[in-house]
CSV table of C-alpha atoms in Angstrom, one decimal:
chain,number,residue,atom,x,y,z
A,1,MET,CA,21.0,-3.4,22.4
A,2,LYS,CA,19.3,-4.5,19.2
A,3,LEU,CA,19.5,-2.1,16.3
A,4,PRO,CA,16.3,-1.4,14.4
A,5,THR,CA,16.0,-3.2,11.1
A,6,PRO,CA,16.5,-0.9,8.2
A,7,HIS,CA,13.5,-0.2,6.0
A,8,TRP,CA,14.7,-0.4,2.4
A,9,GLY,CA,11.6,1.2,1.1
A,10,TRP,CA,13.0,4.6,1.9
A,11,ALA,CA,15.9,3.9,-0.4
A,12,SER,CA,13.7,3.7,-3.5
A,13,LEU,CA,12.9,7.4,-3.9
A,14,PRO,CA,16.6,8.5,-3.6
A,15,PHE,CA,17.5,5.8,-6.1
A,16,LEU,CA,14.8,7.0,-8.5
A,17,LEU,CA,16.1,10.6,-8.1
A,18,LEU,CA,19.7,9.5,-8.9
A,19,VAL,CA,18.4,7.7,-12.0
A,20,TRP,CA,16.5,10.8,-13.1
A,21,ILE,CA,19.7,13.0,-12.7
A,22,ALA,CA,21.8,10.5,-14.6
A,23,LEU,CA,19.3,10.3,-17.5
A,24,ALA,CA,18.7,14.1,-17.6
A,25,SER,CA,22.4,14.7,-17.9
A,26,ARG,CA,22.2,13.0,-21.4
A,27,PHE,CA,19.4,15.2,-22.7
A,28,PRO,CA,18.9,19.0,-23.2
A,29,SER,CA,17.0,20.6,-20.3
A,30,TYR,CA,14.0,21.4,-22.6
A,31,VAL,CA,13.6,17.7,-23.3
A,32,LEU,CA,14.3,16.2,-19.8
A,33,PRO,CA,15.0,18.8,-17.1
A,34,GLN,CA,17.0,18.1,-14.0
A,35,PRO,CA,15.1,17.8,-10.7
A,36,TRP,CA,16.2,21.2,-9.5
A,37,LEU,CA,14.7,22.8,-12.6
A,38,VAL,CA,11.4,21.1,-11.9
A,39,ALA,CA,11.7,22.3,-8.2
A,40,ALA,CA,12.2,25.9,-9.6
A,41,GLU,CA,9.1,25.4,-11.7
A,42,ALA,CA,7.2,24.2,-8.6
A,43,LEU,CA,8.3,27.3,-6.7
A,44,ARG,CA,7.1,29.6,-9.5
A,45,TRP,CA,3.7,27.9,-9.4
A,46,ILE,CA,3.6,28.1,-5.6
A,47,GLU,CA,4.5,31.8,-5.5
A,48,ASP,CA,1.7,32.9,-7.8
A,49,GLY,CA,-0.8,30.5,-6.1
A,50,SER,CA,-1.5,28.5,-9.2
A,51,LEU,CA,-0.3,25.1,-7.8
A,52,TRP,CA,-2.8,25.3,-4.9
A,53,GLN,CA,-5.7,26.0,-7.3
A,54,GLN,CA,-4.8,23.0,-9.5
A,55,PHE,CA,-4.4,20.7,-6.5
A,56,LYS,CA,-7.6,21.9,-4.9
A,57,ALA,CA,-9.6,21.3,-8.2
A,58,SER,CA,-8.3,17.7,-8.6
A,59,ALA,CA,-8.6,16.9,-4.9
A,60,LEU,CA,-12.3,18.0,-4.8
A,61,GLU,CA,-13.1,16.0,-7.9
A,62,GLU,CA,-11.4,12.9,-6.6
A,63,LEU,CA,-13.0,13.2,-3.2
A,64,ALA,CA,-16.5,13.6,-4.6
A,65,GLY,CA,-16.2,10.8,-7.1
A,66,PHE,CA,-14.4,8.4,-4.8
A,67,THR,CA,-16.8,8.9,-1.9
A,68,CYS,CA,-19.8,8.3,-4.1
A,69,ALA,CA,-18.1,5.2,-5.5
A,70,VAL,CA,-17.3,3.8,-2.0
A,71,LEU,CA,-20.9,4.2,-0.8
A,72,VAL,CA,-22.4,2.5,-3.9
A,73,ALA,CA,-19.7,-0.2,-4.0
A,74,VAL,CA,-20.3,-1.2,-0.4
A,75,LEU,CA,-24.0,-1.6,-1.1
A,76,LEU,CA,-23.6,-3.5,-4.3
A,77,GLY,CA,-20.7,-5.7,-3.1
A,78,THR,CA,-22.5,-6.6,0.2
A,79,ALA,CA,-25.8,-7.3,-1.5
A,80,ALA,CA,-24.1,-9.4,-4.2
A,81,GLY,CA,-22.1,-11.3,-1.6
A,82,MET,CA,-25.2,-12.1,0.4
A,83,SER,CA,-27.7,-12.8,-2.4
A,84,ARG,CA,-27.0,-15.3,-5.2
A,85,HIS,CA,-29.8,-13.9,-7.4
A,86,PHE,CA,-28.5,-10.3,-7.1
A,87,ARG,CA,-25.0,-11.6,-7.8
A,88,ASP,CA,-26.1,-13.3,-10.9
A,89,PHE,CA,-27.9,-10.1,-12.0
A,90,ILE,CA,-25.0,-7.8,-11.5
A,91,ALA,CA,-22.2,-10.1,-12.7
A,92,PRO,CA,-22.6,-9.1,-16.4
A,93,LEU,CA,-22.7,-5.4,-15.5
A,94,ASN,CA,-19.5,-5.8,-13.5
A,95,SER,CA,-17.8,-7.6,-16.4
A,96,LEU,CA,-18.9,-5.1,-18.9
A,97,PHE,CA,-17.9,-1.9,-17.1
A,98,MET,CA,-14.6,-3.4,-15.8
A,99,ALA,CA,-13.6,-4.4,-19.4
A,100,ILE,CA,-14.1,-0.9,-20.8
A,101,PRO,CA,-11.2,1.5,-19.9
A,102,PRO,CA,-12.8,4.3,-17.8
A,103,ILE,CA,-11.2,7.0,-20.0
A,104,ALA,CA,-13.2,5.6,-22.9
A,105,TRP,CA,-16.3,7.0,-21.2
A,106,ALA,CA,-14.8,10.5,-20.9
A,107,PRO,CA,-15.6,11.8,-24.4
A,108,LEU,CA,-19.2,10.6,-24.2
A,109,ILE,CA,-19.7,12.0,-20.8
A,110,LEU,CA,-18.2,15.3,-21.8
A,111,ILE,CA,-20.5,15.4,-24.9
A,112,VAL,CA,-23.6,14.7,-22.8
A,113,PHE,CA,-22.9,16.7,-19.7
A,114,GLY,CA,-20.3,19.2,-21.0
A,115,PHE,CA,-17.0,20.3,-19.5
A,116,GLY,CA,-17.0,20.8,-15.7
A,117,PHE,CA,-16.9,19.3,-12.3
A,118,PHE,CA,-19.8,16.8,-12.7
A,119,SER,CA,-18.4,15.2,-15.8
A,120,ILE,CA,-15.0,14.6,-14.2
A,121,VAL,CA,-16.6,13.2,-11.0
A,122,LEU,CA,-18.8,10.9,-13.1
A,123,VAL,CA,-15.7,9.5,-14.9
A,124,ILE,CA,-14.0,8.9,-11.5
A,125,PHE,CA,-17.2,7.2,-10.2
A,126,ILE,CA,-17.4,4.8,-13.1
A,127,ALA,CA,-13.7,4.0,-12.9
A,128,ALA,CA,-13.8,3.2,-9.1
A,129,VAL,CA,-17.2,1.7,-8.3
A,130,PHE,CA,-17.2,-1.7,-10.1
A,131,PRO,CA,-13.7,-2.9,-9.1
A,132,MET,CA,-14.5,-2.0,-5.5
A,133,ALA,CA,-17.9,-3.8,-5.6
A,134,VAL,CA,-16.3,-7.0,-7.0
A,135,THR,CA,-13.6,-6.9,-4.3
A,136,ILE,CA,-16.1,-6.4,-1.5
A,137,GLN,CA,-18.3,-9.1,-2.9
A,138,GLU,CA,-15.4,-11.6,-2.8
A,139,GLY,CA,-14.8,-10.6,0.8
A,140,VAL,CA,-18.4,-11.3,1.8
A,141,LEU,CA,-18.3,-14.6,-0.1
A,142,GLY,CA,-15.1,-15.6,1.7
A,143,ILE,CA,-16.8,-15.6,5.1
A,144,ARG,CA,-17.1,-19.2,6.4
A,145,ASP,CA,-20.6,-20.6,6.7
A,146,GLY,CA,-19.9,-21.9,10.1
A,147,GLU,CA,-19.4,-18.4,11.5
A,148,VAL,CA,-22.8,-17.3,10.1
A,149,ARG,CA,-24.6,-20.4,11.4
A,150,ALA,CA,-23.0,-19.9,14.8
A,151,ALA,CA,-24.2,-16.3,15.0
A,152,ARG,CA,-27.7,-17.3,13.9
A,153,THR,CA,-27.8,-20.0,16.5
A,154,LEU,CA,-27.1,-17.4,19.1
A,155,GLY,CA,-30.0,-15.4,17.8
A,156,ALA,CA,-28.3,-12.8,15.6
A,157,ASN,CA,-30.6,-11.0,13.2
A,158,ARG,CA,-29.6,-9.7,9.8
A,159,ARG,CA,-28.3,-6.3,11.1
A,160,GLN,CA,-26.2,-8.0,13.8
A,161,LEU,CA,-24.8,-10.4,11.2
A,162,LEU,CA,-23.8,-7.5,9.1
A,163,CYS,CA,-22.2,-5.6,12.0
A,164,TYR,CA,-20.6,-8.4,13.9
A,165,VAL,CA,-19.8,-11.1,11.3
A,166,TYR,CA,-19.8,-9.9,7.7
A,167,LEU,CA,-18.1,-6.5,8.4
A,168,PRO,CA,-15.2,-7.6,10.6
A,169,ALA,CA,-14.5,-10.6,8.4
A,170,SER,CA,-14.5,-8.6,5.1
A,171,LEU,CA,-12.4,-5.7,6.4
A,172,PRO,CA,-9.2,-6.8,4.6
A,173,PHE,CA,-11.1,-6.9,1.3
A,174,LEU,CA,-12.7,-3.5,2.1
A,175,THR,CA,-9.2,-2.0,2.5
A,176,ALA,CA,-8.1,-3.7,-0.7
A,177,ALA,CA,-11.2,-2.3,-2.4
A,178,LEU,CA,-10.4,1.3,-1.2
A,179,ARG,CA,-6.8,1.0,-2.5
A,180,ILE,CA,-8.0,-0.3,-5.9
A,181,GLY,CA,-10.8,2.2,-6.2
A,182,PHE,CA,-8.7,5.2,-5.3
A,183,SER,CA,-5.9,4.3,-7.7
A,184,GLN,CA,-8.4,3.6,-10.5
A,185,GLY,CA,-10.3,6.9,-9.8
A,186,TRP,CA,-7.0,8.9,-9.6
A,187,ARG,CA,-5.9,7.6,-13.0
A,188,ALA,CA,-9.2,8.3,-14.5
A,189,LEU,CA,-9.2,11.8,-13.0
A,190,VAL,CA,-5.9,12.7,-14.5
A,191,ALA,CA,-6.8,11.3,-17.9
A,192,ALA,CA,-10.2,13.1,-17.9
A,193,GLU,CA,-8.6,16.4,-16.9
A,194,MET,CA,-6.1,16.0,-19.8
A,195,ILE,CA,-9.0,15.6,-22.2
A,196,GLY,CA,-11.6,18.1,-21.0
A,197,ALA,CA,-10.7,20.3,-18.1
A,198,SER,CA,-9.5,23.9,-17.7
A,199,GLN,CA,-7.8,23.2,-14.3
A,200,GLY,CA,-6.4,20.4,-12.3
A,201,ILE,CA,-3.2,18.4,-12.2
A,202,GLY,CA,-4.0,16.5,-15.4
A,203,TRP,CA,-4.6,19.8,-17.1
A,204,MET,CA,-1.2,21.0,-15.9
A,205,VAL,CA,0.4,18.0,-17.6
A,206,SER,CA,-1.6,18.4,-20.8
A,207,MET,CA,-0.9,22.2,-21.1
A,208,GLY,CA,2.8,21.6,-20.3
A,209,GLY,CA,3.0,19.2,-23.2
A,210,GLN,CA,1.2,21.5,-25.6
A,211,ILE,CA,3.5,24.5,-24.9
A,212,GLY,CA,6.6,22.4,-24.7
A,213,ASN,CA,7.3,23.0,-21.0
A,214,ALA,CA,8.9,19.7,-19.9
A,215,SER,CA,9.4,21.0,-16.3
A,216,GLN,CA,5.7,21.6,-16.0
A,217,VAL,CA,4.9,18.1,-17.3
A,218,LEU,CA,7.3,16.5,-14.9
A,219,LEU,CA,6.0,18.7,-12.0
A,220,GLY,CA,2.5,17.4,-12.7
A,221,ILE,CA,3.7,13.8,-12.9
A,222,ALA,CA,5.6,14.2,-9.6
A,223,ILE,CA,2.5,15.6,-7.9
A,224,ILE,CA,0.4,12.7,-9.2
A,225,GLY,CA,2.8,10.1,-7.9
A,226,LEU,CA,3.4,11.9,-4.6
A,227,LEU,CA,-0.3,12.2,-3.7
A,228,ALA,CA,-0.9,8.6,-4.5
A,229,TRP,CA,2.0,7.6,-2.2
A,230,LEU,CA,0.8,9.8,0.6
A,231,MET,CA,-2.7,8.3,0.4
A,232,GLU,CA,-1.2,4.8,0.6
A,233,SER,CA,1.2,5.7,3.5
A,234,LEU,CA,-1.0,8.0,5.6
A,235,VAL,CA,-4.5,6.7,5.0
A,236,PHE,CA,-4.8,3.1,3.7
A,237,ARG,CA,-1.9,1.6,5.8
A,238,ARG,CA,-3.4,3.3,9.0
A,239,ILE,CA,-6.8,1.9,8.2
A,240,GLU,CA,-5.2,-1.5,7.8
A,241,ARG,CA,-3.4,-1.3,11.1
A,242,HIS,CA,-6.6,-0.1,12.9
A,243,TYR,CA,-8.8,-3.0,11.7
A,244,GLN,CA,-6.1,-5.5,12.4
A,245,SER,CA,-6.0,-4.4,16.1
A,246,TRP,CA,-9.8,-4.4,16.1
A,247,ARG,CA,-10.0,-8.0,14.8
A,248,ALA,CA,-7.2,-9.1,17.2
A,249,ALA,CA,-9.2,-7.6,20.1
């Protein structure tokens, strides 16, 4: 009987925990607390319901901004991939917005629109939409001309080309775009909340630093990393497995 091959990815988190414990033993707890002190801080936030409120605020902002960015990026990326004139038009805009760190837009957006949900969502949208659009554009451009010509020879119209040629062939790039967009949007969300929000995980980290509560800071950092890891493991990898089976069929 063949034993299953061990998956060494599961060893990385325990290793990180051991490094954390070793480093924290060399510092006072108010500078670098041990993991169990951070766990106690998390329990306190859970018991009074505060942790759920901060998580809900950040999740709704990320969901709104990321969803809008995906819809716009699919339209822009597909149009740029299929039309050389539109690609030439949008290329300078992509370069401009991708060169500017998304958090640089946050102060201006907060000045114009004020503090609140819409401002944070707009920062997330700007951070995510252009990297995703460029990735999707490259996926459409990578489709072989022979496949398109063959479909047209068989009588495929533009809608059928999109559904049966361009979409299946560009799915790997679409998954990559979702990964990139989510990570960019998530970073922008946390940074924007640290600058101008009254709730959210980024606000937790910022307030913890201001009041000198290292456990709260590390709790917020741990939640940020954990949620990103869960999205990668439970969402993006499943999407990837699904489209691979679809293409294989």
